[in-house]
Coordinates of C-alpha atoms in Angstrom, one line a residue:
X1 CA 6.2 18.3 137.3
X2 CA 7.7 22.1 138.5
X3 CA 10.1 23.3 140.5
X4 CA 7.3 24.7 143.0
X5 CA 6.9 21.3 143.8
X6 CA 10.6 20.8 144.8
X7 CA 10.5 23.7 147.8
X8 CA 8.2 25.0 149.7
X9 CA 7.3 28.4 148.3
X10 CA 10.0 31.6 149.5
X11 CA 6.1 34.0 149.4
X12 CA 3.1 33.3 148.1
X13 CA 1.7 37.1 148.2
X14 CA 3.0 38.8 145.5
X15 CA 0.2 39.7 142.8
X16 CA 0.6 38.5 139.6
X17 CA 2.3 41.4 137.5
X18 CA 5.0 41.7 139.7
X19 CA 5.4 37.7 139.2
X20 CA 5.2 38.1 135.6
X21 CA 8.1 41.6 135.4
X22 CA 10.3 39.3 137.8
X23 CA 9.9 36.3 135.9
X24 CA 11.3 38.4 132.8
X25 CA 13.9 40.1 134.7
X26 CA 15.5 36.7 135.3
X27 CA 15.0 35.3 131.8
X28 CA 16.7 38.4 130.4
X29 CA 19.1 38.7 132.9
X30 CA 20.2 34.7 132.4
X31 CA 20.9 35.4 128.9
X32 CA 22.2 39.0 128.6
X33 CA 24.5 38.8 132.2
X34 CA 23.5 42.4 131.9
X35 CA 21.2 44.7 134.1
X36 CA 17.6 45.4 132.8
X37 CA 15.9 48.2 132.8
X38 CA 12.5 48.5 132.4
X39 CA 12.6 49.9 128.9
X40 CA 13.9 46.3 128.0
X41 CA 11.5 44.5 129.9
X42 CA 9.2 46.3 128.2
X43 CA 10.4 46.3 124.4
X44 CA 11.0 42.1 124.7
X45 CA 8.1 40.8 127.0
X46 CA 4.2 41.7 125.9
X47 CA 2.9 42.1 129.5
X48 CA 0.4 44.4 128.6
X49 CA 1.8 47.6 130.4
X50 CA 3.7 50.7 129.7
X51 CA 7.7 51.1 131.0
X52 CA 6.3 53.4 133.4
X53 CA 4.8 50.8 135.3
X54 CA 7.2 48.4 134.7
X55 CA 9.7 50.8 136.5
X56 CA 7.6 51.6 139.3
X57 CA 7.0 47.3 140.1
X58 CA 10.4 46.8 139.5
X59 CA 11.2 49.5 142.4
X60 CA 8.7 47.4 144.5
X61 CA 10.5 44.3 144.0
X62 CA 14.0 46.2 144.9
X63 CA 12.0 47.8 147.8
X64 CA 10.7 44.3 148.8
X65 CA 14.6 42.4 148.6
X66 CA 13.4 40.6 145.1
X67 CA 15.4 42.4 143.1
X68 CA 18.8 44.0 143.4
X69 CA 20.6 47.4 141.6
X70 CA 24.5 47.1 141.3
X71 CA 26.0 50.8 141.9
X72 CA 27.1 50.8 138.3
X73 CA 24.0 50.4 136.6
X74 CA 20.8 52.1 136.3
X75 CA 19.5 48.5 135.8
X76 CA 18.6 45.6 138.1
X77 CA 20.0 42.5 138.8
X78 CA 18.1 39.2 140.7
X79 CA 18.9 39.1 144.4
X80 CA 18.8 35.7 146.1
X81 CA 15.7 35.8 147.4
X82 CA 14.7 36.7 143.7
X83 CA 16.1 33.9 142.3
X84 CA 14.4 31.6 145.4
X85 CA 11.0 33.1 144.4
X86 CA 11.4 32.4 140.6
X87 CA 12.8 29.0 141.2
X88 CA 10.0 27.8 143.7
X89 CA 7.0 29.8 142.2
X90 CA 7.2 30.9 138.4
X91 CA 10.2 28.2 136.9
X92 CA 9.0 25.2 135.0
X93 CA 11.5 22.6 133.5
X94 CA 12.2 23.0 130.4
X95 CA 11.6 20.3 127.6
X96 CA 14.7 18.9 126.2
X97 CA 15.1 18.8 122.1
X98 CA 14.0 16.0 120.4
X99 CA 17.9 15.6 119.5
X100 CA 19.1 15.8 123.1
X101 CA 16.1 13.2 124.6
X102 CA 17.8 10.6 121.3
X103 CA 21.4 11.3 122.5
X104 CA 20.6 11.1 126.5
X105 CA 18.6 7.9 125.9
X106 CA 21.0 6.4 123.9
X107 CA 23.3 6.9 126.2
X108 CA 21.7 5.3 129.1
X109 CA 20.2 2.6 127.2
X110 CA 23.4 1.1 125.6
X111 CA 23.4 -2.1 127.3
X112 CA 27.1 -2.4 126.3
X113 CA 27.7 0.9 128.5
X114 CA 29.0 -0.3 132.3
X115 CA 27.4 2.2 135.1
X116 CA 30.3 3.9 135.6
X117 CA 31.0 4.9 132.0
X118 CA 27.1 6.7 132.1
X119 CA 27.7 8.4 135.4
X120 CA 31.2 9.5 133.4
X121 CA 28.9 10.3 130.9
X122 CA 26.1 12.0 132.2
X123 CA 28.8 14.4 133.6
X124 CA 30.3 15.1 130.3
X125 CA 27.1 15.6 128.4
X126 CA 25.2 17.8 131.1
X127 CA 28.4 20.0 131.4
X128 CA 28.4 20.8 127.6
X129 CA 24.4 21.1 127.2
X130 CA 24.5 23.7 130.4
X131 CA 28.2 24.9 130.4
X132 CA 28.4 24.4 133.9
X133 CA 30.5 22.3 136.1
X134 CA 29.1 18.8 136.6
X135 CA 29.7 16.5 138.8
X136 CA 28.3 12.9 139.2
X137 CA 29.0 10.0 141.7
X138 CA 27.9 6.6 141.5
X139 CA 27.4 4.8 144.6
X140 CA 29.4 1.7 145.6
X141 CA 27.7 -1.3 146.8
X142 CA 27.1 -1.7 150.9
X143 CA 28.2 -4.5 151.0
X144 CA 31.5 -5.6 149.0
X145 CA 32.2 -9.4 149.0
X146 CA 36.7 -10.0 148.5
X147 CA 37.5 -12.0 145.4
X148 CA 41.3 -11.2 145.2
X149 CA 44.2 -9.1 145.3
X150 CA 47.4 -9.3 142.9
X151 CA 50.3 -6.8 142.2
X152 CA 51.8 -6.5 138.9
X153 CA 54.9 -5.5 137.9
X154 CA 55.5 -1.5 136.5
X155 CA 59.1 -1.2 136.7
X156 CA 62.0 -2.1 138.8
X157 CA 60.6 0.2 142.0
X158 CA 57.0 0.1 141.8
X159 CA 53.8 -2.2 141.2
X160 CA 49.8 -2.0 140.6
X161 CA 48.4 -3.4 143.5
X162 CA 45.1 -4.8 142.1
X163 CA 42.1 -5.3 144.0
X164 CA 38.5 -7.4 142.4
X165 CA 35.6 -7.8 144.4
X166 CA 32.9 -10.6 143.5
X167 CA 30.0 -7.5 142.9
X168 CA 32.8 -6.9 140.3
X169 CA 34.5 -3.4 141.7
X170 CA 37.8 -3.5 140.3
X171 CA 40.6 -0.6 142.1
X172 CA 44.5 -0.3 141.0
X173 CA 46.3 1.7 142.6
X174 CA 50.3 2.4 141.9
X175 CA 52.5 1.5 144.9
X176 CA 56.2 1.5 145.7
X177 CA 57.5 -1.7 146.3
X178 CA 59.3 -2.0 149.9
X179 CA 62.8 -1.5 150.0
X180 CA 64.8 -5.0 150.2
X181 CA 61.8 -6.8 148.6
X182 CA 61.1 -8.6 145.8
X183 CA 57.8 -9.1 143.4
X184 CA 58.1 -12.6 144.1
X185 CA 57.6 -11.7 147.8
X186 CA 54.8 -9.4 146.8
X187 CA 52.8 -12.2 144.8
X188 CA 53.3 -14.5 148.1
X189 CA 51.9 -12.3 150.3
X190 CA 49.1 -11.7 148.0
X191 CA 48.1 -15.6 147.9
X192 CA 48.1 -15.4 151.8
X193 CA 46.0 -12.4 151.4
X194 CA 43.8 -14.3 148.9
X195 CA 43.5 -17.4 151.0
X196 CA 42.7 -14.9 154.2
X197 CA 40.0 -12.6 152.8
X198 CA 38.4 -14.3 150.0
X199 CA 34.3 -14.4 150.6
X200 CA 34.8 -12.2 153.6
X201 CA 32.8 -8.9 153.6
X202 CA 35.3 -6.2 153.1
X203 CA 33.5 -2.7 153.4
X204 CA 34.3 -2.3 157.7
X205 CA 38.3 -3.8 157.1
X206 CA 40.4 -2.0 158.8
X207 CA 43.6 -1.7 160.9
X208 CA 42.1 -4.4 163.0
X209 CA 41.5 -6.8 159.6
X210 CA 45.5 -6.4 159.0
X211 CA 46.8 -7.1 162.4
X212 CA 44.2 -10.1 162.6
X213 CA 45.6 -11.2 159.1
X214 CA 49.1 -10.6 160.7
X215 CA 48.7 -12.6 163.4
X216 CA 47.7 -15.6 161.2
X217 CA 51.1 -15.8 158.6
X218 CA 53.0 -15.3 161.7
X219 CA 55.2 -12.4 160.2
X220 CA 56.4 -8.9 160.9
X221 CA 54.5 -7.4 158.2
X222 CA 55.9 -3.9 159.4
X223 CA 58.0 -3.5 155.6
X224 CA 54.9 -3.5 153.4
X225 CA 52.9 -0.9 156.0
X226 CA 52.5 1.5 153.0
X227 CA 51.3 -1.1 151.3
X228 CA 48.7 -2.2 153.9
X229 CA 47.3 1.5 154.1
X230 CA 46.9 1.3 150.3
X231 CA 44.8 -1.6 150.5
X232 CA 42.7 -0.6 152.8
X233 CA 41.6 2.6 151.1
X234 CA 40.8 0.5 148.0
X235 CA 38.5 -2.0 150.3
X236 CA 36.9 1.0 151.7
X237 CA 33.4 1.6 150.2
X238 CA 33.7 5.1 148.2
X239 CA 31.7 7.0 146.1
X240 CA 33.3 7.1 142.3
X241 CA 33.2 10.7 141.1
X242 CA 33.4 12.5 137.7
X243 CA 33.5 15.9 136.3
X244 CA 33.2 17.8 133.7
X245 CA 32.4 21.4 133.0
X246 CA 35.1 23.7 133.8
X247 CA 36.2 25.1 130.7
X248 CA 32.8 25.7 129.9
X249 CA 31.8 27.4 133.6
X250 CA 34.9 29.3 134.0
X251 CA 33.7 31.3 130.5
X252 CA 30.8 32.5 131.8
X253 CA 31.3 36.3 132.3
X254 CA 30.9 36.2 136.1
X255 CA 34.3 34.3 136.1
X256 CA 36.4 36.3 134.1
X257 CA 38.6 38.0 136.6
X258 CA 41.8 35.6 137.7
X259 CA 40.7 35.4 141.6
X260 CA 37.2 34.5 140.6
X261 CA 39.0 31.8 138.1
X262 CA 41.0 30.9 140.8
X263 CA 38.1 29.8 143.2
X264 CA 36.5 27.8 140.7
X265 CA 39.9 25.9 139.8
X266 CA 40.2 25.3 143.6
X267 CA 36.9 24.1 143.8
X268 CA 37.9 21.0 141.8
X269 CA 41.1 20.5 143.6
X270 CA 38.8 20.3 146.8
X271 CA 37.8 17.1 146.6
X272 CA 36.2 16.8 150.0
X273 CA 34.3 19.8 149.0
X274 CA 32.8 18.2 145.7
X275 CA 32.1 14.8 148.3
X276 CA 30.6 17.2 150.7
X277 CA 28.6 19.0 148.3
X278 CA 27.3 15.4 146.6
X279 CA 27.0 13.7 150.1
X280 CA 24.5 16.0 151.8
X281 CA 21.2 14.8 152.6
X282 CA 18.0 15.6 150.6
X283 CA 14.4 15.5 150.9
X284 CA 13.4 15.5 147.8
X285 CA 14.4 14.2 144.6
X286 CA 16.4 17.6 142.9
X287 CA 17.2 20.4 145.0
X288 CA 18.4 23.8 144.4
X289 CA 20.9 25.8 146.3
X290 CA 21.1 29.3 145.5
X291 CA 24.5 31.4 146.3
X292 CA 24.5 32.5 149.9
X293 CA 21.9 29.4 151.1
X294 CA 25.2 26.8 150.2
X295 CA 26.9 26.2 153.2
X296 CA 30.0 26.9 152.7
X297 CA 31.4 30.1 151.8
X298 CA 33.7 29.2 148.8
X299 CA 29.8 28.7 146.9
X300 CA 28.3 31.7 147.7
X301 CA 29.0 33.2 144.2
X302 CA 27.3 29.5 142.6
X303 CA 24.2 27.9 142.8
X304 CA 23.9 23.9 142.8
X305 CA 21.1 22.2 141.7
X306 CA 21.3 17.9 142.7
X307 CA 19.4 15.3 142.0
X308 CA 19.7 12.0 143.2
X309 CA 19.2 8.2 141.7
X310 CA 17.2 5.5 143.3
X311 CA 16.7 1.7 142.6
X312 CA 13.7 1.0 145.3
X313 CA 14.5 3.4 148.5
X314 CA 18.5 3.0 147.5
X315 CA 20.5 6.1 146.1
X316 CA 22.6 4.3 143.4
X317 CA 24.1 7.8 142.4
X318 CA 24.2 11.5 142.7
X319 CA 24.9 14.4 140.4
X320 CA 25.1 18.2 141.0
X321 CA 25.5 21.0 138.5
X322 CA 27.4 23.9 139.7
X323 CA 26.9 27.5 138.2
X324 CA 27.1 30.9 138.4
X325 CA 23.3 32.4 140.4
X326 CA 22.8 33.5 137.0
X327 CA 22.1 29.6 135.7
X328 CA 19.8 28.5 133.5
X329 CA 17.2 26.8 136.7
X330 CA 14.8 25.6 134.1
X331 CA 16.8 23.9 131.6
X332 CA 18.9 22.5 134.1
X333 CA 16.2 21.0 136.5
X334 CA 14.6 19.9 133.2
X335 CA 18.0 18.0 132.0
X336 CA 17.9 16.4 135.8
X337 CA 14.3 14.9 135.5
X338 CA 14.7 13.6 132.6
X339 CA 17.9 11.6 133.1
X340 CA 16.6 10.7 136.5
X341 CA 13.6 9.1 134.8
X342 CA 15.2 7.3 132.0
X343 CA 18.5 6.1 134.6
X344 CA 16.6 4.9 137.1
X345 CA 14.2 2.8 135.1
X346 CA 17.4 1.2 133.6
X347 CA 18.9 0.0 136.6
X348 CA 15.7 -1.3 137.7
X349 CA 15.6 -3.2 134.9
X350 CA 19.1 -4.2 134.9
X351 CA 18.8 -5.0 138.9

């Protein structure tokens, strides 16, 4: 399967040697991060013509918005629309090493492996095959079912308030215990708690699920409010995210100056971003966002390409690979598929 297949295509008149010089101008621009000329182009793809003519398409294709010449260099760059065209019309995945498929496979396969330690994975690995960012989020379940909650003892001032599900969703979360309180006090609340919630669908509790459960010990719960907002963020349903990548992304020569470091380190510390970013909706299974087309502004300098993980018509999981414009689209889109094959068939079959 292409990429052509994954967007509608940005221009379908273009004749085919201007396709084939931009289609080399990107490859050598991806791995040089340097301008090409047409002498370049020339000496390192056979396309059957002299520089001359090279340089004359390549003016078309600046003249046309394909391709773009920073001030500094006699040389050209991709623009946007560039990179859309090449992406849409001329990319095709690339096939993964034998070595890669073995490690990816075993990865998913390992029946021993819980979901959440592959999407942890998947992360990992795609950040260090690509050296991007990656992030991936596995879905919760709908529908969450309360087993029990219990807090145990850290130290003399705080506890891990523990919450199980019966789908098997496990949160702990680290909370002060109210002043003038005791654990023992804690562990009765959290057998009236038990007695209250167990079997109950938890995913819509809210404020109106703690004053009900209030209302039936007959207490002024008002000392262990903190507490109560704490539990309620670990019933709500959530995605659970991971990254990796950021070493590897912020070497990448177009974020070597400290403010462009510093966007990319502030990317990861906006966590509703990263949510945002994995959260919006998709037609079609892996999508590419090039700079300026990502909503917000923060990612005009990165492209994201997503894909998304289905069981039936569910998505059980998310991931999207953050990089400079200048990513590798066809290794990257390649990596995608080919997880999303091998995942989904495994939670089909473990479903």
């Amino acid at each position: 399967m292409t990429a052509r297949r994954n967007q509608e295509p940005a221009d379908t008149g273009m004749n085919d040697r201007k396709k084939r010089i931009l289609w080399a101008v990107v490859q050598d621009y991806v791995s040089s991060a340097e301008p090409v000329g047409s002498r370049t182009i020339a000496k390192n793809y056979d396309l059957g013509v002299s520089s001359a003519t090279i340089r004359n398409e390549m003016q078309d294709l600046g003249d046309e918005g394909y391709l773009e010449q920073p001030h500094t260099s006699a040389g050209r760059i991709p623009s946007i629309k560039g990179y859309r065209f090449y992406v849409d019309c001329l990319m095709e995945p690339s096939r993964l090493s034998g070595e890669e498929e073995e490690r990816i496979t075993h990865m998913i396969a390992d029946e021993t492996t819980k979901v959440d330690e592959i999407f942890r994975n998947m992360a990992r690995v795609v950040a260090e095959l690509t050296q991007t960012l990656s992030v991936a989020a596995r879905n919760v379940a709908r529908t969450l079912t309360f087993n029990y909650v219990r807090f145990l003892p850290l130290d003399g001032r705080r506890t891990i308030l523990l919450v199980v599900t019966q789908e098997g969703n496990v949160s702990n979360t680290v909370v002060n215990i109210p002043e003038g309180s005791s654990m023992d006090e804690l562990q009765l609340l959290a057998d009236r708690l038990n007695h209250f919630l167990h079997g109950k669908d938890i995913t819509a509790a809210d404020e109106k699920t703690i004053l009900s459960f209030q209302k039936d010990v007959e207490r002024d719960l008002t000392p262990f409010s903190r507490i109560f907002v704490s539990l309620r963020r670990s019933l709500s349903p959530k995605q659970k995210v991971y990254s990796g990548g950021a070493a590897g992304l912020i070497r990448q020569p177009e974020f070597q100056n400290v403010e462009k470091m510093q966007d990319i380190l502030h990317l990861l510390e906006e966590r509703d971003l990263l949510h945002s970013i994995l959260d919006t909706a998709m037609d079609r299974p892996i999508a590419v966002r090039i700079g300026s087309e990502n909503a917000d502004k923060s990612l005009a300098d990165l492209s994201i390409v997503k894909a998304q993980f289905h069981v039936g018509s569910e998505v059980v999981g998310t991931m999207a690979v953050i990089g400079p414009t200048r990513m590798e689209y066809g290794r990257v889109v390649g990596l995608l598929y080919f997880m999303q094959r091998h995942l989904e068939r495994m939670l089909k079959n473990k479903d």
